[in-house]
Every structure is written in C-alpha cells, then in structure tokens.
Amino acid sequence: MVFEIRGKHALITGAAAGIGLAYAVELMKNGLAAVVIADIDAKNGAEAATMLNKTYGANKAFFIKTDVTKAEQMDAAFALAVSKFGKLDLVINNAGIMNDANWELEIAINCNAVVQGSLLGMKYMGKNNGGKGGVIVNIASILGLQELEGCPIYVGTKHFVVGLDRSFGSPYFYNLTGIQFLTMCPGVTDTPLISEANRFALKGYPDLGKNLAKGLGALPPQRPENVAQGLIKLITEGENGSVWVSEGGQPIYEVEIPERTTLRKN
C-alpha cells in the first residue's frame, strides 16, 4: 500500500522535542494536514505546537500533556485527535527512554506504552472498527537488532518493539484493520547519554556505565533531521511489517531478518 502523507492527520508521542519534533516538522513539510503532540513535557510540548502553527498555519498542531504509561491519558490523547480531525491516519509511537537504572519505568515507556499506542491506533483507525486504515510506526533502535552489554534491559525493550511490529505486520491484521505496521530503528542521535552513561546504567555492576559510554561512543552519530527524512521514505515506501535503520547520517535502509531455521549453529 502506498501511503500519501499530504492531507493526512497524525498523532506522535514524545514529540515535544528531539527526534519526535523532527518527525512532526518533516511531516508538515510533506503536506501533513495536522498533528497531535502527546508528551509529558508540557512546556516544550506547548512551545512545539506554537512553533508548528506559526510556521505551517493555524490549527496545524495541538498539544496534550500525556504520560504514556497511563492508559487513560493515552486514550485521552487519541480521543482529542479524533475530536479535532474527525479521524486519524498515522500514529507514531516515539516516546522512549534509555535508563536501565530505572528499568521498571523504561519497560513501561518502551514496551507497555508502545502496545497501548498500537492498540489505540487499531481501535481508532481500524477498518474493523469503522475506520479507514492507516499506518502505525513504532520506534525501536539499532539496539533492537544487536546486543550491547552496557544496557541489557533497554536492548531487550527495543527487541520487543521489532518483534511486536513484525507480528502485527502480518496479513491477518492488515486484512482485518487496513493498518500497516512499520519499525524505525534509529542509531545514536544527538544525545547526552554518552556523557551521562553512569546515571543510566543498571546499578550494582562495576564499570557498567563505562561500558555503556564506550559502546554508544563506538556507534556513528547523526542528527534528528536525518532520522526524520528517513521516516518519510519509510512511511511512503515501506512494506507492512518491514524494519528500517537510520544511522550515521546516511540514507535509511531496510533490513532483512533471516528465518529462524537458517540461524542454526553447526
């Protein structure tokens, strides 16, 4: 299915700043009709909506303070989008953290909230529920495709997203809902994580923070704008269930995940 961005309506979690805001800007540049920004950061979220409205026209962006770990707040964000736009076409579950030191919250944001956002996307956009279908993009990480000893729980949450999308991105769910599931795996993107690695590493393991800083430092950095430009290609060209990587400021590329039966070690 070819997805045309122009004239469509979107909801993006975690879009008050950083990559999420870059997604909103790039989508607007490509003709998005309007967006709801759902983020816990009220100050930056309101400022982001104001900036988008000043740049792209009135009533292009709406902000709602949202703790993505709270089901009722997520539902309220989706309800706001539908009340403002009459429909939703695109959902980007972007909110995420790297913080193995607070792994309960990390799992709640990186896993539970992505499931909640996906289910709400299907509820409001699914053809089986009276919608017209659409696209759900869930944001994983290149660490959803590899290991990194410095942040094992974070790595696990991002592998979860890849598996979730590949399963939801099946013919059964698409034929029922008309919704494509796509996965974006950004690399290291303009982040203070390297300098603050000790604060985010799992506690009680000597030098793990140093290992995390070293592991992240070995990965090629990029700016949010590169990921956002890649998002456009992902949305407009990506096949249902596909997984894409954006890293090092290079063009986005699709990855092929081998069948399990080919992975047997001899």
C-alpha atoms as a printed R data frame, in Angstrom:
    type eleno elety resid chain resno       x       y      z
1   ATOM     1    CA   MET     A     1   0.000   0.000  0.000
2   ATOM     2    CA   VAL     A     2   1.332   3.433 -0.931
3   ATOM     3    CA   PHE     A     3   0.669   5.975  1.823
4   ATOM     4    CA   GLU     A     4   0.224   9.590  0.767
5   ATOM     5    CA   ILE     A     5   1.189  11.982  3.589
6   ATOM     6    CA   ARG     A     6  -0.459  15.079  2.131
7   ATOM     7    CA   GLY     A     7  -3.785  15.826  3.780
8   ATOM     8    CA   LYS     A     8  -3.395  13.192  6.476
9   ATOM     9    CA   HIS     A     9  -3.726  13.535 10.260
10  ATOM    10    CA   ALA     A    10  -1.231  12.172 12.774
11  ATOM    11    CA   LEU     A    11  -0.577  11.601 16.452
12  ATOM    12    CA   ILE     A    12   3.017  11.422 17.703
13  ATOM    13    CA   THR     A    13   4.048  10.532 21.247
14  ATOM    14    CA   GLY     A    14   7.201  12.047 22.693
15  ATOM    15    CA   ALA     A    15   7.236  14.848 20.116
16  ATOM    16    CA   ALA     A    16   7.822  17.858 22.362
17  ATOM    17    CA   ALA     A    17  11.484  17.917 21.315
18  ATOM    18    CA   GLY     A    18  14.252  15.878 19.707
19  ATOM    19    CA   ILE     A    19  13.521  13.205 17.125
20  ATOM    20    CA   GLY     A    20   9.777  13.312 17.755
21  ATOM    21    CA   LEU     A    21   9.555  17.013 16.978
22  ATOM    22    CA   ALA     A    22  11.775  16.491 13.932
23  ATOM    23    CA   TYR     A    23   9.240  13.902 12.724
24  ATOM    24    CA   ALA     A    24   6.419  16.429 13.076
25  ATOM    25    CA   VAL     A    25   8.351  19.126 11.200
26  ATOM    26    CA   GLU     A    26   9.301  16.815  8.338
27  ATOM    27    CA   LEU     A    27   5.749  15.513  8.022
28  ATOM    28    CA   MET     A    28   4.464  19.096  7.848
29  ATOM    29    CA   LYS     A    29   6.970  19.859  5.112
30  ATOM    30    CA   ASN     A    30   5.493  16.936  3.203
31  ATOM    31    CA   GLY     A    31   1.914  18.154  3.446
32  ATOM    32    CA   LEU     A    32   0.582  16.660  6.675
33  ATOM    33    CA   ALA     A    33  -2.749  18.314  7.460
34  ATOM    34    CA   ALA     A    34  -2.414  18.355 11.252
35  ATOM    35    CA   VAL     A    35  -0.792  16.632 14.220
36  ATOM    36    CA   VAL     A    36  -1.440  15.965 17.887
37  ATOM    37    CA   ILE     A    37   1.699  16.014 20.038
38  ATOM    38    CA   ALA     A    38   1.304  13.787 23.101
39  ATOM    39    CA   ASP     A    39   4.132  14.314 25.583
40  ATOM    40    CA   ILE     A    40   4.681  14.575 29.332
41  ATOM    41    CA   ASP     A    41   6.787  17.741 28.842
42  ATOM    42    CA   ALA     A    42   4.141  20.470 28.982
43  ATOM    43    CA   LYS     A    43   6.463  23.435 28.439
44  ATOM    44    CA   ASN     A    44   8.296  22.116 25.386
45  ATOM    45    CA   GLY     A    45   5.160  20.455 24.044
46  ATOM    46    CA   ALA     A    46   3.185  23.699 24.065
47  ATOM    47    CA   GLU     A    47   6.127  25.552 22.514
48  ATOM    48    CA   ALA     A    48   6.449  22.894 19.806
49  ATOM    49    CA   ALA     A    49   2.772  23.218 18.886
50  ATOM    50    CA   THR     A    50   3.054  27.009 18.813
51  ATOM    51    CA   MET     A    51   6.125  26.826 16.549
52  ATOM    52    CA   LEU     A    52   4.400  24.425 14.144
53  ATOM    53    CA   ASN     A    53   1.285  26.611 13.969
54  ATOM    54    CA   LYS     A    54   3.329  29.739 13.320
55  ATOM    55    CA   THR     A    55   5.383  28.012 10.633
56  ATOM    56    CA   TYR     A    56   2.768  25.927  8.843
57  ATOM    57    CA   GLY     A    57  -0.537  27.635  9.639
58  ATOM    58    CA   ALA     A    58  -3.127  27.888 12.372
59  ATOM    59    CA   ASN     A    59  -4.642  24.729 13.823
60  ATOM    60    CA   LYS     A    60  -1.942  22.534 12.349
61  ATOM    61    CA   ALA     A    61  -0.696  21.272 15.708
62  ATOM    62    CA   PHE     A    62  -2.299  20.530 19.051
63  ATOM    63    CA   PHE     A    63  -0.557  19.570 22.271
64  ATOM    64    CA   ILE     A    64  -1.937  17.394 25.052
65  ATOM    65    CA   LYS     A    65   0.088  16.606 28.161
66  ATOM    66    CA   THR     A    66   0.356  12.834 28.218
67  ATOM    67    CA   ASP     A    67   2.072  10.357 30.477
68  ATOM    68    CA   VAL     A    68   2.311   7.437 28.069
69  ATOM    69    CA   THR     A    69   2.492   4.996 30.982
70  ATOM    70    CA   LYS     A    70  -1.075   5.965 31.970
71  ATOM    71    CA   ALA     A    71  -3.695   4.221 29.837
72  ATOM    72    CA   GLU     A    72  -6.374   6.845 30.483
73  ATOM    73    CA   GLN     A    73  -4.065   9.661 29.359
74  ATOM    74    CA   MET     A    74  -3.134   7.809 26.172
75  ATOM    75    CA   ASP     A    75  -6.806   7.251 25.426
76  ATOM    76    CA   ALA     A    76  -7.478  10.949 26.007
77  ATOM    77    CA   ALA     A    77  -4.759  11.895 23.511
78  ATOM    78    CA   PHE     A    78  -6.264   9.683 20.820
79  ATOM    79    CA   ALA     A    79  -9.763  10.935 21.615
80  ATOM    80    CA   LEU     A    80  -8.515  14.523 21.229
81  ATOM    81    CA   ALA     A    81  -7.054  13.751 17.813
82  ATOM    82    CA   VAL     A    82 -10.291  12.191 16.595
83  ATOM    83    CA   SER     A    83 -12.383  15.040 18.017
84  ATOM    84    CA   LYS     A    84 -10.170  17.649 16.312
85  ATOM    85    CA   PHE     A    85  -9.667  15.884 12.987
86  ATOM    86    CA   GLY     A    86 -12.616  13.531 12.691
87  ATOM    87    CA   LYS     A    87 -10.171  10.711 12.007
88  ATOM    88    CA   LEU     A    88  -6.588   9.533 12.355
89  ATOM    89    CA   ASP     A    89  -4.356   8.251  9.557
90  ATOM    90    CA   LEU     A    90  -0.912   7.950 11.135
91  ATOM    91    CA   VAL     A    91   0.338   7.073 14.620
92  ATOM    92    CA   ILE     A    92   3.991   7.271 15.631
93  ATOM    93    CA   ASN     A    93   4.783   5.707 18.990
94  ATOM    94    CA   ASN     A    94   8.031   7.569 19.530
95  ATOM    95    CA   ALA     A    95   8.220   8.120 23.303
96  ATOM    96    CA   GLY     A    96  11.114   6.167 24.770
97  ATOM    97    CA   ILE     A    97  13.925   6.298 27.311
98  ATOM    98    CA   MET     A    98  17.265   4.598 27.922
99  ATOM    99    CA   ASN     A    99  17.517   4.167 31.674
100 ATOM   100    CA   ASP     A   100  18.363   0.703 32.947
101 ATOM   101    CA   ALA     A   101  18.808   2.275 36.394
102 ATOM   102    CA   ASN     A   102  15.028   2.718 36.411
103 ATOM   103    CA   TRP     A   103  14.129  -0.339 34.399
104 ATOM   104    CA   GLU     A   104  10.513  -0.535 35.546
105 ATOM   105    CA   LEU     A   105   9.822   2.880 34.010
106 ATOM   106    CA   GLU     A   106  11.951   2.010 30.981
107 ATOM   107    CA   ILE     A   107   9.820  -1.081 30.281
108 ATOM   108    CA   ALA     A   108   6.599   0.858 30.937
109 ATOM   109    CA   ILE     A   109   7.513   3.507 28.341
110 ATOM   110    CA   ASN     A   110   9.406   1.430 25.781
111 ATOM   111    CA   CYS     A   111   7.112  -1.612 25.803
112 ATOM   112    CA   ASN     A   112   3.769  -1.096 27.540
113 ATOM   113    CA   ALA     A   113   3.136   2.337 26.033
114 ATOM   114    CA   VAL     A   114   4.007   1.111 22.544
115 ATOM   115    CA   VAL     A   115   1.466  -1.698 22.926
116 ATOM   116    CA   GLN     A   116  -1.112   0.768 24.247
117 ATOM   117    CA   GLY     A   117  -0.478   3.183 21.365
118 ATOM   118    CA   SER     A   118  -0.674   0.362 18.835
119 ATOM   119    CA   LEU     A   119  -3.951  -0.961 20.205
120 ATOM   120    CA   LEU     A   120  -5.442   2.531 20.327
121 ATOM   121    CA   GLY     A   121  -4.267   3.117 16.768
122 ATOM   122    CA   MET     A   122  -6.093  -0.019 15.689
123 ATOM   123    CA   LYS     A   123  -9.158   0.994 17.705
124 ATOM   124    CA   TYR     A   124  -9.455   4.404 16.074
125 ATOM   125    CA   MET     A   125  -8.121   3.656 12.564
126 ATOM   126    CA   GLY     A   126  -9.001   0.002 12.000
127 ATOM   127    CA   LYS     A   127 -11.481  -0.820  9.268
128 ATOM   128    CA   ASN     A   128 -12.939  -3.436 11.570
129 ATOM   129    CA   ASN     A   129 -13.895  -0.577 13.907
130 ATOM   130    CA   GLY     A   130 -15.313   1.735 11.248
131 ATOM   131    CA   GLY     A   131 -12.034   3.469 10.390
132 ATOM   132    CA   LYS     A   132 -10.260   3.751  7.065
133 ATOM   133    CA   GLY     A   133  -6.987   2.072  7.974
134 ATOM   134    CA   GLY     A   134  -3.651   3.838  8.170
135 ATOM   135    CA   VAL     A   135  -0.074   3.462  9.320
136 ATOM   136    CA   ILE     A   136   1.450   2.842 12.743
137 ATOM   137    CA   VAL     A   137   5.189   3.470 13.087
138 ATOM   138    CA   ASN     A   138   6.812   2.175 16.245
139 ATOM   139    CA   ILE     A   139  10.259   3.477 17.107
140 ATOM   140    CA   ALA     A   140  12.774   0.828 18.134
141 ATOM   141    CA   SER     A   141  16.552   1.333 17.859
142 ATOM   142    CA   ILE     A   142  19.530  -0.227 16.159
143 ATOM   143    CA   LEU     A   143  19.904  -1.862 19.577
144 ATOM   144    CA   GLY     A   144  16.736  -3.752 18.742
145 ATOM   145    CA   LEU     A   145  18.870  -5.549 16.164
146 ATOM   146    CA   GLN     A   146  22.049  -6.172 18.153
147 ATOM   147    CA   GLU     A   147  23.340  -6.599 21.681
148 ATOM   148    CA   LEU     A   148  25.057  -4.028 23.901
149 ATOM   149    CA   GLU     A   149  26.220  -5.164 27.325
150 ATOM   150    CA   GLY     A   150  26.069  -1.660 28.774
151 ATOM   151    CA   CYS     A   151  22.259  -1.501 28.634
152 ATOM   152    CA   PRO     A   152  20.803  -5.033 28.504
153 ATOM   153    CA   ILE     A   153  17.279  -4.102 29.610
154 ATOM   154    CA   TYR     A   154  16.996  -1.244 27.106
155 ATOM   155    CA   VAL     A   155  18.211  -3.594 24.391
156 ATOM   156    CA   GLY     A   156  15.519  -6.067 25.408
157 ATOM   157    CA   THR     A   157  12.787  -3.427 25.166
158 ATOM   158    CA   LYS     A   158  13.822  -2.497 21.646
159 ATOM   159    CA   HIS     A   159  13.967  -6.124 20.514
160 ATOM   160    CA   PHE     A   160  10.417  -6.304 21.863
161 ATOM   161    CA   VAL     A   161   9.280  -3.499 19.537
162 ATOM   162    CA   VAL     A   162  10.773  -5.219 16.488
163 ATOM   163    CA   GLY     A   163   9.011  -8.488 17.319
164 ATOM   164    CA   LEU     A   164   5.740  -6.712 18.067
165 ATOM   165    CA   ASP     A   165   5.663  -4.898 14.737
166 ATOM   166    CA   ARG     A   166   6.685  -7.898 12.673
167 ATOM   167    CA   SER     A   167   3.829  -9.859 14.251
168 ATOM   168    CA   PHE     A   168   1.214  -7.102 13.950
169 ATOM   169    CA   GLY     A   169   2.519  -6.507 10.419
170 ATOM   170    CA   SER     A   170   1.015  -9.783  9.231
171 ATOM   171    CA   PRO     A   171  -1.590 -10.369  6.515
172 ATOM   172    CA   TYR     A   172  -4.169 -11.308  9.171
173 ATOM   173    CA   PHE     A   173  -4.017  -7.961 10.987
174 ATOM   174    CA   TYR     A   174  -3.689  -5.936  7.774
175 ATOM   175    CA   ASN     A   175  -6.649  -7.605  6.102
176 ATOM   176    CA   LEU     A   176  -8.729  -7.032  9.223
177 ATOM   177    CA   THR     A   177  -7.698  -3.452 10.058
178 ATOM   178    CA   GLY     A   178  -6.165  -1.952  6.918
179 ATOM   179    CA   ILE     A   179  -3.264  -0.752  9.066
180 ATOM   180    CA   GLN     A   180   0.383  -1.146  8.154
181 ATOM   181    CA   PHE     A   181   2.933  -1.601 10.951
182 ATOM   182    CA   LEU     A   182   6.419  -0.240 10.299
183 ATOM   183    CA   THR     A   183   9.516  -0.150 12.500
184 ATOM   184    CA   MET     A   184  12.130   2.597 12.612
185 ATOM   185    CA   CYS     A   185  15.480   1.752 14.223
186 ATOM   186    CA   PRO     A   186  17.477   4.962 14.743
187 ATOM   187    CA   GLY     A   187  21.133   4.922 15.650
188 ATOM   188    CA   VAL     A   188  22.738   7.272 18.179
189 ATOM   189    CA   THR     A   189  21.064  10.631 17.623
190 ATOM   190    CA   ASP     A   190  22.246  13.878 19.270
191 ATOM   191    CA   THR     A   191  22.074  12.572 22.804
192 ATOM   192    CA   PRO     A   192  23.712  13.362 26.171
193 ATOM   193    CA   LEU     A   193  23.564   9.664 27.024
194 ATOM   194    CA   ILE     A   194  27.270   9.073 26.465
195 ATOM   195    CA   SER     A   195  28.388  11.726 28.946
196 ATOM   196    CA   GLU     A   196  25.692  10.661 31.424
197 ATOM   197    CA   ALA     A   197  26.051   6.912 30.976
198 ATOM   198    CA   ASN     A   198  26.828   6.241 34.642
199 ATOM   199    CA   ARG     A   199  23.469   7.702 35.620
200 ATOM   200    CA   PHE     A   200  21.522   5.469 33.236
201 ATOM   201    CA   ALA     A   201  23.372   2.169 33.663
202 ATOM   202    CA   LEU     A   202  21.999  -0.686 35.758
203 ATOM   203    CA   LYS     A   203  23.104  -0.180 39.358
204 ATOM   204    CA   GLY     A   204  25.324  -2.578 41.264
205 ATOM   205    CA   TYR     A   205  27.586  -3.629 38.392
206 ATOM   206    CA   PRO     A   206  31.070  -2.053 38.455
207 ATOM   207    CA   ASP     A   207  32.162  -0.183 35.309
208 ATOM   208    CA   LEU     A   208  28.867  -0.895 33.500
209 ATOM   209    CA   GLY     A   209  28.397   2.838 32.965
210 ATOM   210    CA   LYS     A   210  31.845   2.996 31.355
211 ATOM   211    CA   ASN     A   211  30.933   0.047 29.143
212 ATOM   212    CA   LEU     A   212  27.728   1.812 28.108
213 ATOM   213    CA   ALA     A   213  29.571   5.029 27.250
214 ATOM   214    CA   LYS     A   214  32.163   3.079 25.265
215 ATOM   215    CA   GLY     A   215  29.524   1.069 23.401
216 ATOM   216    CA   LEU     A   216  27.455   4.111 22.486
217 ATOM   217    CA   GLY     A   217  30.564   6.076 21.558
218 ATOM   218    CA   ALA     A   218  31.517   3.409 19.032
219 ATOM   219    CA   LEU     A   219  28.266   3.909 17.126
220 ATOM   220    CA   PRO     A   220  28.110   6.562 14.369
221 ATOM   221    CA   PRO     A   221  26.146   9.667 15.472
222 ATOM   222    CA   GLN     A   222  23.553  11.586 13.485
223 ATOM   223    CA   ARG     A   223  21.131  14.492 13.780
224 ATOM   224    CA   PRO     A   224  17.361  14.136 14.316
225 ATOM   225    CA   GLU     A   225  16.706  15.625 10.894
226 ATOM   226    CA   ASN     A   226  18.346  12.630  9.221
227 ATOM   227    CA   VAL     A   227  16.029  10.222 11.006
228 ATOM   228    CA   ALA     A   228  13.014  12.400 10.180
229 ATOM   229    CA   GLN     A   229  13.862  12.462  6.487
230 ATOM   230    CA   GLY     A   230  14.184   8.705  6.591
231 ATOM   231    CA   LEU     A   231  10.757   8.480  8.200
232 ATOM   232    CA   ILE     A   232   9.192   9.914  5.049
233 ATOM   233    CA   LYS     A   233  10.696   7.154  2.917
234 ATOM   234    CA   LEU     A   234   9.672   4.560  5.498
235 ATOM   235    CA   ILE     A   235   6.033   5.722  5.569
236 ATOM   236    CA   THR     A   236   5.628   6.181  1.836
237 ATOM   237    CA   GLU     A   237   7.603   3.159  0.614
238 ATOM   238    CA   GLY     A   238   7.821   0.661  3.476
239 ATOM   239    CA   GLU     A   239   6.035  -2.665  3.206
240 ATOM   240    CA   ASN     A   240   3.842  -3.860  6.041
241 ATOM   241    CA   GLY     A   241   5.922  -5.422  8.813
242 ATOM   242    CA   SER     A   242   9.215  -4.086  7.481
243 ATOM   243    CA   VAL     A   243  12.079  -2.893  9.690
244 ATOM   244    CA   TRP     A   244  14.298   0.056  8.732
245 ATOM   245    CA   VAL     A   245  17.541   1.536 10.071
246 ATOM   246    CA   SER     A   246  18.700   5.167 10.150
247 ATOM   247    CA   GLU     A   247  22.234   5.700 11.427
248 ATOM   248    CA   GLY     A   248  25.329   7.792 10.946
249 ATOM   249    CA   GLY     A   249  23.596  10.459  8.874
250 ATOM   250    CA   GLN     A   250  23.232   8.028  5.981
251 ATOM   251    CA   PRO     A   251  20.083   7.238  3.965
252 ATOM   252    CA   ILE     A   252  17.623   4.926  5.665
253 ATOM   253    CA   TYR     A   253  17.727   1.266  4.655
254 ATOM   254    CA   GLU     A   254  15.511  -1.773  5.160
255 ATOM   255    CA   VAL     A   255  16.896  -4.788  6.982
256 ATOM   256    CA   GLU     A   256  16.122  -8.410  6.200
257 ATOM   257    CA   ILE     A   257  15.667 -10.531  9.295
258 ATOM   258    CA   PRO     A   258  16.518 -14.150  8.499
259 ATOM   259    CA   GLU     A   259  14.183 -17.043  9.147
260 ATOM   260    CA   ARG     A   260  14.869 -18.876 12.399
261 ATOM   261    CA   THR     A   261  15.634 -22.136 10.635
262 ATOM   262    CA   THR     A   262  18.607 -20.524  8.879
263 ATOM   263    CA   LEU     A   263  20.198 -19.477 12.173
264 ATOM   264    CA   ARG     A   264  21.097 -22.905 13.484
265 ATOM   265    CA   LYS     A   265  24.695 -23.065 14.644
266 ATOM   266    CA   ASN     A   266  26.558 -26.044 13.236
